[in-house]
XYZ file of C-alpha atoms in Angstrom:
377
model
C -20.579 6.613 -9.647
C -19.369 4.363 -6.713
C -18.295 0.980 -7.194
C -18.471 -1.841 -4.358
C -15.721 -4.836 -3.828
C -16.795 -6.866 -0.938
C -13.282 -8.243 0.987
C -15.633 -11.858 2.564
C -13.950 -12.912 5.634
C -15.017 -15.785 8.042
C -15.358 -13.102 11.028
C -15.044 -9.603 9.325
C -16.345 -9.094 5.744
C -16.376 -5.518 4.674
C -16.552 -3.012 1.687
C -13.984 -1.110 -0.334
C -15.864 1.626 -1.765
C -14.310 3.449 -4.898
C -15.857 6.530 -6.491
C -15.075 7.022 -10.173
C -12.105 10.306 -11.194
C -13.692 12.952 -12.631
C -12.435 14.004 -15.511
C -11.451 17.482 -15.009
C -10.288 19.438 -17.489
C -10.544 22.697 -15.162
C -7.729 23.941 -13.210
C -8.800 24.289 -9.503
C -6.849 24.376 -6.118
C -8.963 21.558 -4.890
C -9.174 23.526 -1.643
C -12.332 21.638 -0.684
C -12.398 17.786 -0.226
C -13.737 15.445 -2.669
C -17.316 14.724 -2.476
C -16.653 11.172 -1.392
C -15.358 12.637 1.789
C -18.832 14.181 2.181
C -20.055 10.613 2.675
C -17.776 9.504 5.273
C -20.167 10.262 7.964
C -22.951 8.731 6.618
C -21.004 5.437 5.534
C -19.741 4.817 8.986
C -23.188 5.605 10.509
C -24.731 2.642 8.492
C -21.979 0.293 10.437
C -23.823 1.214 13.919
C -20.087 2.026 14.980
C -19.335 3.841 18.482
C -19.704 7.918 18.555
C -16.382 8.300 18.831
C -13.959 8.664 16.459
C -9.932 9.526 16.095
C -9.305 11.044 12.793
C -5.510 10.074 12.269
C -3.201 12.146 9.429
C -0.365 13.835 8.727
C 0.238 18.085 8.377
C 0.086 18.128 4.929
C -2.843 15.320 4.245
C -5.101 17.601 7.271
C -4.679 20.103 5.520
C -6.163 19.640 2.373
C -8.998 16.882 3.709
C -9.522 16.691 7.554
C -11.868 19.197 8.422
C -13.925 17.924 5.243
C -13.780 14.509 6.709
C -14.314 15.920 10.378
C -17.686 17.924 9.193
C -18.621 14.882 7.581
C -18.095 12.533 10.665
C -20.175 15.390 13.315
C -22.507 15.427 10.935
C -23.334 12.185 11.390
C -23.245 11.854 15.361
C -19.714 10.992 15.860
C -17.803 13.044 18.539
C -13.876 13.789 16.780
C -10.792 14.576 17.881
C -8.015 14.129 15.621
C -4.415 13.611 15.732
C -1.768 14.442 12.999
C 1.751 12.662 12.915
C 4.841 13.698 10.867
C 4.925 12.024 7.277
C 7.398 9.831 5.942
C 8.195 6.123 6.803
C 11.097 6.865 8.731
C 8.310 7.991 11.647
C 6.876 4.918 11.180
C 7.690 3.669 15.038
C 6.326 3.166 18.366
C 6.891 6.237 19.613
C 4.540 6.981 16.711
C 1.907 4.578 18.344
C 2.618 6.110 21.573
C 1.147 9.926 20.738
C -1.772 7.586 19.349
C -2.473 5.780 22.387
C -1.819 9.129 24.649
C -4.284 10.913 22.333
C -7.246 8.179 22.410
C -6.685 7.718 26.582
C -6.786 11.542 26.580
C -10.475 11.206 24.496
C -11.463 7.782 26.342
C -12.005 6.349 23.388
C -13.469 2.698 24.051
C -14.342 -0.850 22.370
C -16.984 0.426 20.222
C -14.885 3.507 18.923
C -13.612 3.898 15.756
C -10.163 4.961 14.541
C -10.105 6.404 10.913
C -6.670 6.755 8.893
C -6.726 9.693 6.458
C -3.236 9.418 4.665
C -1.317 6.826 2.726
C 0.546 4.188 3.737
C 2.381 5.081 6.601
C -0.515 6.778 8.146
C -3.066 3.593 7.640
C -0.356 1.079 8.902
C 0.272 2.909 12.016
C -3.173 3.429 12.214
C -4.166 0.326 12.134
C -1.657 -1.132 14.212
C -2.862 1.265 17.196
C -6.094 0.354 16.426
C -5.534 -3.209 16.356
C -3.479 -2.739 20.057
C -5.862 -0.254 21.570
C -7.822 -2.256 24.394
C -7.227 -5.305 22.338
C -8.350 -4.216 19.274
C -10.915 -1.602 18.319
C -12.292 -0.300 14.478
C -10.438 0.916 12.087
C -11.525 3.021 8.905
C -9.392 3.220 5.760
C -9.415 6.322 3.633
C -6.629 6.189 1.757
C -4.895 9.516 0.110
C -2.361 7.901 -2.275
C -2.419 5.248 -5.213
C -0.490 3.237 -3.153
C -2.858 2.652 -0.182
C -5.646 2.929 -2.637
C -4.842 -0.207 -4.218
C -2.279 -2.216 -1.354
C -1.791 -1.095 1.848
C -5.261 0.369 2.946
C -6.725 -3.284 1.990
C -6.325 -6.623 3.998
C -5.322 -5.402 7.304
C -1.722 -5.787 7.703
C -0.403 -2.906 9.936
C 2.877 -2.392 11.867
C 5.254 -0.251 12.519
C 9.413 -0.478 11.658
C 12.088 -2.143 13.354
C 15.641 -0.314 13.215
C 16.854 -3.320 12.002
C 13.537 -4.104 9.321
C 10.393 -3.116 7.903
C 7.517 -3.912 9.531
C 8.510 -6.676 12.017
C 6.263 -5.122 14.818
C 2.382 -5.277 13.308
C -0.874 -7.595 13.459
C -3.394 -8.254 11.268
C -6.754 -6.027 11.717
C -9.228 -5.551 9.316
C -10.676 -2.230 8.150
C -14.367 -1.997 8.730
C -14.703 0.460 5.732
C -11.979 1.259 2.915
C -13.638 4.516 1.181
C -11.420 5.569 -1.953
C -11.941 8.683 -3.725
C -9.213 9.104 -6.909
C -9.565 13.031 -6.812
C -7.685 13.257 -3.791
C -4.803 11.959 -5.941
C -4.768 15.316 -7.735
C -3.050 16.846 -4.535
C -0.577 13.881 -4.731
C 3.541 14.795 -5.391
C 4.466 13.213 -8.961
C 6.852 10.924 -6.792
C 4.251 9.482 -5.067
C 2.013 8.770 -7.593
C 5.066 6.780 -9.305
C 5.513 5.155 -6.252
C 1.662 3.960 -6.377
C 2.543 3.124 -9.898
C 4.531 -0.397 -8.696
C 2.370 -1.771 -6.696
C -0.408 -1.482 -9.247
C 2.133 -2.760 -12.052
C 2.884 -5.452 -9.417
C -0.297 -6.830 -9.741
C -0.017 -7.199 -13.476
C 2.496 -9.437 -13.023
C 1.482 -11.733 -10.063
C -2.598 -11.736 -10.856
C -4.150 -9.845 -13.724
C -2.706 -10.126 -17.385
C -5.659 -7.724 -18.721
C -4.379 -5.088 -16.216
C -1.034 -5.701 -17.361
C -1.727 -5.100 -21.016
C -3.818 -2.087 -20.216
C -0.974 -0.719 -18.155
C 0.996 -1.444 -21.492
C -1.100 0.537 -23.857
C -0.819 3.504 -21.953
C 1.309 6.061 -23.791
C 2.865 7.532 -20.224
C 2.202 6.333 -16.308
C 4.218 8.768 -14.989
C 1.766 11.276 -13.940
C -1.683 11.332 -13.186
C -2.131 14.163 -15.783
C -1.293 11.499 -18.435
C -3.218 8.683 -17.437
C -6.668 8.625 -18.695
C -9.629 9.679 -15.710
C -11.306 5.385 -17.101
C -7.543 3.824 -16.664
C -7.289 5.218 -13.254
C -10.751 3.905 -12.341
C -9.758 0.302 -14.001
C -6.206 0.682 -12.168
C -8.367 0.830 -8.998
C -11.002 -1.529 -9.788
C -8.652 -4.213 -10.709
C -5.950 -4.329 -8.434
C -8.538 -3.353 -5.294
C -10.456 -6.765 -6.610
C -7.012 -8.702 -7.372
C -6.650 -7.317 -3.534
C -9.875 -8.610 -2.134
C -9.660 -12.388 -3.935
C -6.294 -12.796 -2.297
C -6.956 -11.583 1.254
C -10.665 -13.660 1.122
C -9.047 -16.919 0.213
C -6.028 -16.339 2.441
C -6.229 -13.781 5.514
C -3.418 -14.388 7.018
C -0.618 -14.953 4.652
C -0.937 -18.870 5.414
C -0.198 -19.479 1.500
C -1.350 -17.985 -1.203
C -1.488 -14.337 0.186
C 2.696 -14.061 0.075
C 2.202 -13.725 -3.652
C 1.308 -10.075 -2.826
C 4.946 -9.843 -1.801
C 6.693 -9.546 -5.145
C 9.048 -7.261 -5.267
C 8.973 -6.941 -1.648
C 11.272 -9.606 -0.828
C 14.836 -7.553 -1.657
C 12.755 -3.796 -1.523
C 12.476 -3.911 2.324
C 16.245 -4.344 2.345
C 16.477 -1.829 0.237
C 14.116 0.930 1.869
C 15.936 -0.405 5.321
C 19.259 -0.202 4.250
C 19.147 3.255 3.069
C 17.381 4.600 6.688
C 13.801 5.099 4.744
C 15.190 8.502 3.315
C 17.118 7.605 -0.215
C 14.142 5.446 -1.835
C 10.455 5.437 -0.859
C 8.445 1.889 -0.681
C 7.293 2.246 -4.604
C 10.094 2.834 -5.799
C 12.301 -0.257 -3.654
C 8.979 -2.597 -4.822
C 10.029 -1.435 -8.356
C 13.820 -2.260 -7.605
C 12.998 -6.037 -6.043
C 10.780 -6.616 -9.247
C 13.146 -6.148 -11.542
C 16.030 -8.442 -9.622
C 13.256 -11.139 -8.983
C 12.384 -10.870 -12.580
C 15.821 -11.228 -13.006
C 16.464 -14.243 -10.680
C 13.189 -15.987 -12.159
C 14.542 -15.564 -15.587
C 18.240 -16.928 -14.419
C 16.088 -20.115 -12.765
C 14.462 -20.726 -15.852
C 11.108 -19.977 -14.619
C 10.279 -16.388 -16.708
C 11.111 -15.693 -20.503
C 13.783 -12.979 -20.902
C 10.957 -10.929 -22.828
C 8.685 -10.949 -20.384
C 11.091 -9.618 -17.778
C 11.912 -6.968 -20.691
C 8.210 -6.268 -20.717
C 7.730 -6.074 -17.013
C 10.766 -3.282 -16.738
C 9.727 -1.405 -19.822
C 6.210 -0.608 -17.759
C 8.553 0.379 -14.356
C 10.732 2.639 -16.380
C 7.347 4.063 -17.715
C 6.035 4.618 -14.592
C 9.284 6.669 -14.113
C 10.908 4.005 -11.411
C 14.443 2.726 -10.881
C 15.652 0.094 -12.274
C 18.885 -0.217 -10.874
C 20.350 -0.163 -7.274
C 21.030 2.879 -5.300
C 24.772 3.988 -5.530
C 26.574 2.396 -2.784
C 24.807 0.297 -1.572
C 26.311 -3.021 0.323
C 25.474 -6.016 -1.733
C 26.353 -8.285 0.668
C 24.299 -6.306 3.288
C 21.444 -6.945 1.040
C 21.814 -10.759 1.364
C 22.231 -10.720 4.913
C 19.284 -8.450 5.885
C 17.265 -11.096 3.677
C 16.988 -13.250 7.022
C 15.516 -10.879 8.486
C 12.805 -10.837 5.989
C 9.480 -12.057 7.510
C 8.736 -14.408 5.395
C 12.101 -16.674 6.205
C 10.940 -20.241 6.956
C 13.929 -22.535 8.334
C 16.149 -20.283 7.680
C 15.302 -19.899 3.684
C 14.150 -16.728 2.246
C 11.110 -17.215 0.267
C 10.969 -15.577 -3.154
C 7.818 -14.965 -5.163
C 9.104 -15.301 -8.853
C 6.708 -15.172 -11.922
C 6.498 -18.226 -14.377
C 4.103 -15.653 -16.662
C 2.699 -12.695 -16.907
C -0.566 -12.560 -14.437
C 0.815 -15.878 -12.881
C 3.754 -16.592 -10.088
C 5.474 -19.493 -7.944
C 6.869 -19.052 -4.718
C 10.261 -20.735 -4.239
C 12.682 -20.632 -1.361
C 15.307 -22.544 -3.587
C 17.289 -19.511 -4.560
C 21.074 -20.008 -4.089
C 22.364 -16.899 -2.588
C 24.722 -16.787 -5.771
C 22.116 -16.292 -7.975
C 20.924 -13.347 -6.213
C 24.484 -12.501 -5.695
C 25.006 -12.160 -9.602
C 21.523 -10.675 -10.194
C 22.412 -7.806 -7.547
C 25.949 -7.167 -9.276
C 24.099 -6.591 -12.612
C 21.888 -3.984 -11.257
């Protein structure tokens, strides 16, 4: 069963399709793909897209899905070539883009071709991004390999690449044309990374969705896919992809309302920066910033202590930090907060929750609250 969220956009609507987990009791290698994979082809033949195609991955993700995903594509008319780039956000730079753009002048790919991101986040970011700066901007199909991108990073069309000196200060804005999600693939997913999906979707508990939220709380673990229930994954999905969808259609371009899907984010870039992209991975720094801006909301007098208690009782379930990495600079922390993208006048914005499903964004933080909130982590 395959559920539809239309993303409506002024210029560029599109569809995030989402097959339903199987629940599978059986033990198998899943050496072949998913059967959503199967449909990739076809999917992107109903856009009237170009022939050709750049299938974009990493080692490990190619391995278990691309030449599923390739068949699928020739099947269907496209000519592929493919591409694979070395995992981990640290790679996450233009000399990343570079082997893209080398590898689509070296297939001619043109206006009407297609690049298509198999991975999670790092791969659809950079993919994206490449896409976006390709000949000015050429298509871009999201199939997203990890919770994470399933529910965040494959959707709305932020991409970029890192900065030594910050997350994601180089990137655009470019739309998918397709987000196809398939939840089997996360049965090939390391425990760590499925945690690390685990925060964003708790994330949107907090800022959007109180139902999600309580579901997420009546879960007995969230740890591991193995625990979570094959119609809580698919409602994890559903939701957050639609809590996704309403933001980015009322706000494309992070003019207003959008930032809310920052939470967390704010003091977890610093974080993943300050530690070179190797101590903590993005989940798991999102889980860190919502617990100090949980923290600092509750010190403002904007969130009740027991709903912060709430909020970090669901992280430590999902098997996140809740505390700061050992040794890391505190003051560092509020420095590299100006060079957080969402600085306006030289004020760091902060997206703080007033209750749970509903949040305020406030750049009237004095740096001594977050000073004191930091210390106590």
């Amino acid at each position: 069963m395959t559920s539809v969220i239309n993303v409506n956009l002024p210029e560029q609507s599109y569809e995030i399709a989402i097959t339903s987990l199987r629940d599978a009791t059986r033990t198998s290698s899943y050496a072949n793909a998913p059967s959503s994979l199967d449909q990739l082809g076809q999917q992107m033949a109903s856009l009237k897209l170009g022939k050709k195609v750049l299938l974009v991955s990493n080692p490990t993700i190619f391995k278990h899905f691309g030449e599923r995903a390739i068949t699928s594509l020739k099947s269907a008319g496209f000519e592929v070539a493919s591409c694979t780039l070395p995992p981990g956000e640290r790679y996450k730079t233009l000399n990343s883009i570079q082997k893209l753009y080398d590898v689509a002048l070296e297939n001619r790919l043109e206006r009407s071709s297609t690049m298509v991101a198999l991975g999670g986040g790092v791969i659809g970011d950079m993919t994206g991004f490449a896409a976006a700066t390709w000949l000015r901007g050429i298509n871009v199909v999201q199939v997203p390999t990890t919770l994470l991108a399933m529910v965040d990073s494959a959707i709305g069309g932020k991409t970029g690449v890192n900065h030594p000196h910050g997350k994601n200060l180089i990137g655009a804005f470019h739309q998918p044309r397709l987000v196809l999600i398939d939840p089997d693939v996360l049965r090939t997913l390391p425990m760590r990374e499925f945690r690390a999906g685990m925060a964003e979707v708790i994330k949107y508990g907090v800022i959007w969705d109180a139902e999600l939220f309580a579901q997420l709380e009546a879960s007995k673990r969230l740890d591991q896919l193995r625990y979570v229930k094959p119609d809580l994954i698919t409602s994890i999905l559903r939701r957050s992809c639609q809590a996704k969808a309403d933001v980015v259609s009322k706000d494309e371009k992070e003019g207003g309302l959008r930032a809310i899907l920052n939470y967390g984010h704010t003091i977890g870039h610093t974080v993943e920066s300050l530690t070179g992209y190797r101590l903590v991975n993005h989940g798991e720094a999102v889980a860190i910033g919502m617990v100090a801006a949980g923290q600092i909301a509750v010190d403002l007098g904007l969130w009740q202590k027991e709903d912060t208690e709430r909020q970090n009782a669901l992280i430590q379930k999902a098997g996140l930090p809740t505390q700061l990495p050992d040794g890391i600079d505190i003051e560092a922390i509020i420095e590299a907060l100006q060079l957080d993208k969402k600085v306006q006048a030289g004020k760091v914005r902060f997206v703080l929750p007033t209750e749970i499903g509903v949040v305020t964004i406030t750049d009237e933080v004095p740096s001594d609250i977050i000073r004191q909130v930091l210390r106590g982590m």
